[in-house]
mmCIF file with all atom_site columns, C-alpha atoms in Angstrom:
data_model
loop_
_atom_site.group_PDB
_atom_site.id
_atom_site.type_symbol
_atom_site.label_atom_id
_atom_site.label_alt_id
_atom_site.label_comp_id
_atom_site.label_asym_id
_atom_site.label_entity_id
_atom_site.label_seq_id
_atom_site.pdbx_PDB_ins_code
_atom_site.Cartn_x
_atom_site.Cartn_y
_atom_site.Cartn_z
_atom_site.occupancy
_atom_site.B_iso_or_equiv
_atom_site.pdbx_formal_charge
_atom_site.auth_seq_id
_atom_site.auth_comp_id
_atom_site.auth_asym_id
_atom_site.auth_atom_id
_atom_site.pdbx_PDB_model_num
ATOM 1   C CA . MET U 1 1   ? 0.000   0.000  0.000   1.00 91.00 ? 1   MET U CA 1
ATOM 2   C CA . ARG U 1 2   ? 1.339   3.444  -0.996  1.00 95.00 ? 2   ARG U CA 1
ATOM 3   C CA . LEU U 1 3   ? 0.628   6.361  1.316   1.00 97.00 ? 3   LEU U CA 1
ATOM 4   C CA . VAL U 1 4   ? 1.578   10.015 1.607   1.00 97.00 ? 4   VAL U CA 1
ATOM 5   C CA . VAL U 1 5   ? 2.321   10.641 5.286   1.00 97.00 ? 5   VAL U CA 1
ATOM 6   C CA . ASP U 1 6   ? 1.673   13.955 6.994   1.00 94.00 ? 6   ASP U CA 1
ATOM 7   C CA . MET U 1 7   ? 3.832   15.760 9.536   1.00 93.00 ? 7   MET U CA 1
ATOM 8   C CA . ASN U 1 8   ? 1.804   14.811 12.609  1.00 92.00 ? 8   ASN U CA 1
ATOM 9   C CA . VAL U 1 9   ? 2.110   11.102 11.855  1.00 95.00 ? 9   VAL U CA 1
ATOM 10  C CA . LEU U 1 10  ? 5.867   11.451 11.340  1.00 96.00 ? 10  LEU U CA 1
ATOM 11  C CA . PHE U 1 11  ? 6.098   13.421 14.580  1.00 95.00 ? 11  PHE U CA 1
ATOM 12  C CA . SER U 1 12  ? 4.864   10.270 16.370  1.00 93.00 ? 12  SER U CA 1
ATOM 13  C CA . PHE U 1 13  ? 7.737   8.207  14.960  1.00 95.00 ? 13  PHE U CA 1
ATOM 14  C CA . PHE U 1 14  ? 10.128  9.760  17.487  1.00 96.00 ? 14  PHE U CA 1
ATOM 15  C CA . LYS U 1 15  ? 8.364   8.343  20.539  1.00 94.00 ? 15  LYS U CA 1
ATOM 16  C CA . SER U 1 16  ? 9.570   4.819  21.260  1.00 92.00 ? 16  SER U CA 1
ATOM 17  C CA . GLY U 1 17  ? 7.210   1.896  21.530  1.00 91.00 ? 17  GLY U CA 1
ATOM 18  C CA . THR U 1 18  ? 4.356   3.432  19.544  1.00 91.00 ? 18  THR U CA 1
ATOM 19  C CA . LYS U 1 19  ? 2.186   1.607  17.044  1.00 92.00 ? 19  LYS U CA 1
ATOM 20  C CA . THR U 1 20  ? 2.839   4.516  14.663  1.00 93.00 ? 20  THR U CA 1
ATOM 21  C CA . ARG U 1 21  ? 6.569   3.745  14.708  1.00 93.00 ? 21  ARG U CA 1
ATOM 22  C CA . GLU U 1 22  ? 5.793   0.075  14.186  1.00 91.00 ? 22  GLU U CA 1
ATOM 23  C CA . LEU U 1 23  ? 3.641   0.893  11.139  1.00 92.00 ? 23  LEU U CA 1
ATOM 24  C CA . ILE U 1 24  ? 6.152   3.326  9.645   1.00 94.00 ? 24  ILE U CA 1
ATOM 25  C CA . SER U 1 25  ? 8.873   0.705  10.051  1.00 92.00 ? 25  SER U CA 1
ATOM 26  C CA . SER U 1 26  ? 6.829   -1.938 8.202   1.00 86.00 ? 26  SER U CA 1
ATOM 27  C CA . PHE U 1 27  ? 8.536   -2.213 4.808   1.00 80.00 ? 27  PHE U CA 1
ATOM 28  C CA . GLU U 1 28  ? 6.421   -5.231 3.927   1.00 82.00 ? 28  GLU U CA 1
ATOM 29  C CA . LEU U 1 29  ? 3.120   -3.434 4.561   1.00 83.00 ? 29  LEU U CA 1
ATOM 30  C CA . LEU U 1 30  ? 3.607   0.149  3.423   1.00 93.00 ? 30  LEU U CA 1
ATOM 31  C CA . LYS U 1 31  ? 5.444   2.305  0.902   1.00 96.00 ? 31  LYS U CA 1
ATOM 32  C CA . LEU U 1 32  ? 5.524   5.752  2.443   1.00 97.00 ? 32  LEU U CA 1
ATOM 33  C CA . TYR U 1 33  ? 6.214   9.188  0.941   1.00 98.00 ? 33  TYR U CA 1
ATOM 34  C CA . THR U 1 34  ? 6.322   12.712 2.302   1.00 98.00 ? 34  THR U CA 1
ATOM 35  C CA . PRO U 1 35  ? 7.145   16.155 0.878   1.00 98.00 ? 35  PRO U CA 1
ATOM 36  C CA . SER U 1 36  ? 10.683  17.359 1.641   1.00 96.00 ? 36  SER U CA 1
ATOM 37  C CA . LEU U 1 37  ? 9.272   20.333 3.539   1.00 95.00 ? 37  LEU U CA 1
ATOM 38  C CA . CYS U 1 38  ? 8.040   17.872 6.156   1.00 95.00 ? 38  CYS U CA 1
ATOM 39  C CA . ILE U 1 39  ? 11.608  16.902 7.043   1.00 95.00 ? 39  ILE U CA 1
ATOM 40  C CA . LYS U 1 40  ? 12.514  20.597 7.315   1.00 95.00 ? 40  LYS U CA 1
ATOM 41  C CA . GLU U 1 41  ? 9.539   21.097 9.666   1.00 95.00 ? 41  GLU U CA 1
ATOM 42  C CA . LEU U 1 42  ? 10.569  18.151 11.826  1.00 97.00 ? 42  LEU U CA 1
ATOM 43  C CA . ILE U 1 43  ? 14.036  19.670 12.195  1.00 97.00 ? 43  ILE U CA 1
ATOM 44  C CA . LYS U 1 44  ? 12.548  23.089 12.923  1.00 97.00 ? 44  LYS U CA 1
ATOM 45  C CA . HIS U 1 45  ? 10.423  21.572 15.734  1.00 97.00 ? 45  HIS U CA 1
ATOM 46  C CA . ARG U 1 46  ? 13.102  19.227 17.070  1.00 97.00 ? 46  ARG U CA 1
ATOM 47  C CA . GLU U 1 47  ? 13.138  20.782 20.551  1.00 97.00 ? 47  GLU U CA 1
ATOM 48  C CA . GLU U 1 48  ? 9.419   20.134 20.954  1.00 97.00 ? 48  GLU U CA 1
ATOM 49  C CA . ILE U 1 49  ? 9.791   16.616 19.526  1.00 97.00 ? 49  ILE U CA 1
ATOM 50  C CA . CYS U 1 50  ? 12.704  15.878 21.863  1.00 97.00 ? 50  CYS U CA 1
ATOM 51  C CA . SER U 1 51  ? 10.770  17.164 24.849  1.00 97.00 ? 51  SER U CA 1
ATOM 52  C CA . LYS U 1 52  ? 7.576   15.243 24.090  1.00 96.00 ? 52  LYS U CA 1
ATOM 53  C CA . SER U 1 53  ? 9.411   12.071 23.054  1.00 96.00 ? 53  SER U CA 1
ATOM 54  C CA . LYS U 1 54  ? 11.950  12.276 25.895  1.00 96.00 ? 54  LYS U CA 1
ATOM 55  C CA . ILE U 1 55  ? 14.948  11.949 23.602  1.00 97.00 ? 55  ILE U CA 1
ATOM 56  C CA . SER U 1 56  ? 18.157  13.920 23.171  1.00 97.00 ? 56  SER U CA 1
ATOM 57  C CA . GLU U 1 57  ? 18.947  16.016 20.119  1.00 97.00 ? 57  GLU U CA 1
ATOM 58  C CA . SER U 1 58  ? 21.497  13.452 18.946  1.00 97.00 ? 58  SER U CA 1
ATOM 59  C CA . GLN U 1 59  ? 18.848  10.718 19.290  1.00 97.00 ? 59  GLN U CA 1
ATOM 60  C CA . PHE U 1 60  ? 16.479  12.933 17.281  1.00 98.00 ? 60  PHE U CA 1
ATOM 61  C CA . PHE U 1 61  ? 18.928  13.166 14.377  1.00 98.00 ? 61  PHE U CA 1
ATOM 62  C CA . SER U 1 62  ? 19.663  9.441  14.535  1.00 97.00 ? 62  SER U CA 1
ATOM 63  C CA . LEU U 1 63  ? 15.942  8.654  14.434  1.00 97.00 ? 63  LEU U CA 1
ATOM 64  C CA . LEU U 1 64  ? 15.472  11.148 11.609  1.00 98.00 ? 64  LEU U CA 1
ATOM 65  C CA . GLU U 1 65  ? 17.999  9.191  9.540   1.00 97.00 ? 65  GLU U CA 1
ATOM 66  C CA . ASP U 1 66  ? 16.122  5.985  10.392  1.00 96.00 ? 66  ASP U CA 1
ATOM 67  C CA . LEU U 1 67  ? 12.866  7.629  9.363   1.00 96.00 ? 67  LEU U CA 1
ATOM 68  C CA . LYS U 1 68  ? 14.319  8.471  5.958   1.00 96.00 ? 68  LYS U CA 1
ATOM 69  C CA . LEU U 1 69  ? 14.968  4.751  5.428   1.00 96.00 ? 69  LEU U CA 1
ATOM 70  C CA . PHE U 1 70  ? 11.255  4.044  5.774   1.00 96.00 ? 70  PHE U CA 1
ATOM 71  C CA . VAL U 1 71  ? 9.750   7.166  4.189   1.00 97.00 ? 71  VAL U CA 1
ATOM 72  C CA . LYS U 1 72  ? 10.821  8.394  0.755   1.00 97.00 ? 72  LYS U CA 1
ATOM 73  C CA . VAL U 1 73  ? 11.213  12.169 0.729   1.00 97.00 ? 73  VAL U CA 1
ATOM 74  C CA . VAL U 1 74  ? 9.890   13.791 -2.463  1.00 98.00 ? 74  VAL U CA 1
ATOM 75  C CA . ASP U 1 75  ? 11.023  17.265 -3.550  1.00 97.00 ? 75  ASP U CA 1
ATOM 76  C CA . GLU U 1 76  ? 8.122   19.690 -4.031  1.00 96.00 ? 76  GLU U CA 1
ATOM 77  C CA . VAL U 1 77  ? 9.423   20.613 -7.499  1.00 96.00 ? 77  VAL U CA 1
ATOM 78  C CA . LYS U 1 78  ? 8.104   17.264 -8.768  1.00 96.00 ? 78  LYS U CA 1
ATOM 79  C CA . PHE U 1 79  ? 4.482   17.906 -7.769  1.00 97.00 ? 79  PHE U CA 1
ATOM 80  C CA . LYS U 1 80  ? 4.245   21.716 -7.616  1.00 97.00 ? 80  LYS U CA 1
ATOM 81  C CA . ASP U 1 81  ? 1.825   21.811 -10.571 1.00 97.00 ? 81  ASP U CA 1
ATOM 82  C CA . PHE U 1 82  ? -0.742  19.971 -8.425  1.00 96.00 ? 82  PHE U CA 1
ATOM 83  C CA . ALA U 1 83  ? -0.594  22.493 -5.570  1.00 96.00 ? 83  ALA U CA 1
ATOM 84  C CA . PRO U 1 84  ? -3.290  24.843 -6.947  1.00 97.00 ? 84  PRO U CA 1
ATOM 85  C CA . LYS U 1 85  ? -5.794  21.997 -7.313  1.00 94.00 ? 85  LYS U CA 1
ATOM 86  C CA . ALA U 1 86  ? -4.913  20.672 -3.850  1.00 93.00 ? 86  ALA U CA 1
ATOM 87  C CA . ALA U 1 87  ? -5.287  24.152 -2.330  1.00 92.00 ? 87  ALA U CA 1
ATOM 88  C CA . LYS U 1 88  ? -8.710  24.542 -3.927  1.00 92.00 ? 88  LYS U CA 1
ATOM 89  C CA . LEU U 1 89  ? -9.856  21.187 -2.560  1.00 89.00 ? 89  LEU U CA 1
ATOM 90  C CA . LEU U 1 90  ? -8.537  21.933 0.939   1.00 84.00 ? 90  LEU U CA 1
ATOM 91  C CA . PHE U 1 91  ? -9.527  25.599 1.231   1.00 85.00 ? 91  PHE U CA 1
ATOM 92  C CA . PRO U 1 92  ? -9.298  27.143 3.830   1.00 81.00 ? 92  PRO U CA 1
ATOM 93  C CA . HIS U 1 93  ? -6.886  24.577 5.382   1.00 79.00 ? 93  HIS U CA 1
ATOM 94  C CA . LEU U 1 94  ? -3.955  25.352 3.116   1.00 86.00 ? 94  LEU U CA 1
ATOM 95  C CA . LYS U 1 95  ? -1.198  24.015 5.383   1.00 88.00 ? 95  LYS U CA 1
ATOM 96  C CA . ASP U 1 96  ? -2.029  20.491 4.201   1.00 89.00 ? 96  ASP U CA 1
ATOM 97  C CA . THR U 1 97  ? -1.740  21.385 0.506   1.00 92.00 ? 97  THR U CA 1
ATOM 98  C CA . PRO U 1 98  ? 1.660   19.684 -0.057  1.00 95.00 ? 98  PRO U CA 1
ATOM 99  C CA . TYR U 1 99  ? 0.361   16.295 1.125   1.00 95.00 ? 99  TYR U CA 1
ATOM 100 C CA . LEU U 1 100 ? -2.666  16.341 -1.146  1.00 94.00 ? 100 LEU U CA 1
ATOM 101 C CA . ALA U 1 101 ? -0.629  17.753 -4.048  1.00 96.00 ? 101 ALA U CA 1
ATOM 102 C CA . LEU U 1 102 ? 1.833   14.871 -3.707  1.00 97.00 ? 102 LEU U CA 1
ATOM 103 C CA . ALA U 1 103 ? -1.026  12.347 -3.645  1.00 96.00 ? 103 ALA U CA 1
ATOM 104 C CA . LEU U 1 104 ? -2.606  13.958 -6.723  1.00 95.00 ? 104 LEU U CA 1
ATOM 105 C CA . TRP U 1 105 ? 0.741   13.760 -8.520  1.00 97.00 ? 105 TRP U CA 1
ATOM 106 C CA . PHE U 1 106 ? 1.000   10.024 -7.793  1.00 96.00 ? 106 PHE U CA 1
ATOM 107 C CA . LYS U 1 107 ? -2.588  9.514  -8.910  1.00 94.00 ? 107 LYS U CA 1
ATOM 108 C CA . GLU U 1 108 ? -1.928  11.389 -12.176 1.00 94.00 ? 108 GLU U CA 1
ATOM 109 C CA . TYR U 1 109 ? 0.836   8.898  -12.961 1.00 93.00 ? 109 TYR U CA 1
ATOM 110 C CA . GLY U 1 110 ? -1.441  5.922  -12.360 1.00 93.00 ? 110 GLY U CA 1
ATOM 111 C CA . PHE U 1 111 ? -0.421  4.939  -8.855  1.00 93.00 ? 111 PHE U CA 1
ATOM 112 C CA . ASP U 1 112 ? -2.958  3.788  -6.299  1.00 92.00 ? 112 ASP U CA 1
ATOM 113 C CA . ILE U 1 113 ? -2.225  6.195  -3.468  1.00 94.00 ? 113 ILE U CA 1
ATOM 114 C CA . GLY U 1 114 ? -3.740  7.154  -0.138  1.00 94.00 ? 114 GLY U CA 1
ATOM 115 C CA . ILE U 1 115 ? -2.986  9.652  2.592   1.00 95.00 ? 115 ILE U CA 1
ATOM 116 C CA . TRP U 1 116 ? -2.084  8.732  6.161   1.00 96.00 ? 116 TRP U CA 1
ATOM 117 C CA . SER U 1 117 ? -3.324  11.523 8.365   1.00 93.00 ? 117 SER U CA 1
ATOM 118 C CA . ASN U 1 118 ? -5.288  11.891 11.563  1.00 92.00 ? 118 ASN U CA 1
ATOM 119 C CA . GLU U 1 119 ? -6.647  15.248 10.328  1.00 86.00 ? 119 GLU U CA 1
ATOM 120 C CA . ARG U 1 120 ? -10.419 14.939 9.945   1.00 80.00 ? 120 ARG U CA 1
ATOM 121 C CA . ARG U 1 121 ? -10.567 17.563 7.200   1.00 75.00 ? 121 ARG U CA 1
ATOM 122 C CA . PHE U 1 122 ? -8.864  15.151 4.803   1.00 74.00 ? 122 PHE U CA 1
ATOM 123 C CA . LYS U 1 123 ? -11.842 12.808 5.134   1.00 74.00 ? 123 LYS U CA 1
ATOM 124 C CA . SER U 1 124 ? -14.036 15.355 3.370   1.00 71.00 ? 124 SER U CA 1
ATOM 125 C CA . ILE U 1 125 ? -11.883 15.262 0.221   1.00 72.00 ? 125 ILE U CA 1
ATOM 126 C CA . LYS U 1 126 ? -13.674 13.171 -2.360  1.00 66.00 ? 126 LYS U CA 1
ATOM 127 C CA . HIS U 1 127 ? -11.147 12.990 -5.162  1.00 73.00 ? 127 HIS U CA 1
ATOM 128 C CA . GLY U 1 128 ? -10.434 9.291  -5.439  1.00 79.00 ? 128 GLY U CA 1
ATOM 129 C CA . ILE U 1 129 ? -7.770  9.361  -2.755  1.00 89.00 ? 129 ILE U CA 1
ATOM 130 C CA . LYS U 1 130 ? -8.520  7.321  0.354   1.00 91.00 ? 130 LYS U CA 1
ATOM 131 C CA . VAL U 1 131 ? -7.482  8.826  3.670   1.00 92.00 ? 131 VAL U CA 1
ATOM 132 C CA . TYR U 1 132 ? -6.476  6.553  6.532   1.00 94.00 ? 132 TYR U CA 1
ATOM 133 C CA . SER U 1 133 ? -6.051  7.411  10.190  1.00 94.00 ? 133 SER U CA 1
ATOM 134 C CA . THR U 1 134 ? -3.486  5.559  12.270  1.00 94.00 ? 134 THR U CA 1
ATOM 135 C CA . THR U 1 135 ? -6.276  3.594  13.952  1.00 94.00 ? 135 THR U CA 1
ATOM 136 C CA . GLU U 1 136 ? -7.729  2.548  10.589  1.00 94.00 ? 136 GLU U CA 1
ATOM 137 C CA . LEU U 1 137 ? -4.327  1.295  9.409   1.00 94.00 ? 137 LEU U CA 1
ATOM 138 C CA . LEU U 1 138 ? -3.729  -0.598 12.636  1.00 92.00 ? 138 LEU U CA 1
ATOM 139 C CA . LYS U 1 139 ? -7.089  -2.317 12.231  1.00 93.00 ? 139 LYS U CA 1
ATOM 140 C CA . LYS U 1 140 ? -6.487  -2.997 8.526   1.00 91.00 ? 140 LYS U CA 1
ATOM 141 C CA . PHE U 1 141 ? -3.203  -4.767 9.292   1.00 88.00 ? 141 PHE U CA 1
ATOM 142 C CA . GLU U 1 142 ? -4.603  -6.405 12.446  1.00 86.00 ? 142 GLU U CA 1
ATOM 143 C CA . LEU U 1 143 ? -2.119  -4.704 14.752  1.00 80.00 ? 143 LEU U CA 1
ATOM 144 C CA . ILE U 1 144 ? -4.808  -3.845 17.297  1.00 75.00 ? 144 ILE U CA 1
#
């Protein structure tokens, strides 16, 4: 299953022992993608992530490298042409535009793609892209 993963899901990767980390680390179950700006945002918010996850900054950067093994980072240049359509579909919640734009780009090239997000507003998007919450994925793969 191919999924575009949003920032909040990736944020959860840094806390040890979570089902989110287990899912992200599941090569055999998921092929995961995220816009490169998401990695920049994780770095920008590393102090908060370290505090909430109870890890050091060096552990943060080590885990970030691990995360990049499981989640392919896609440069926004590749899918920038899909941003206007994504913004229109998400209006007024424009901060999530890159995730939907990336999913639309994959769809345009014939890939079956979904979005992994716990944001309820994604559920209202009816554009042939299925949105899964963490709980839905855990149930789908019988991890809970």
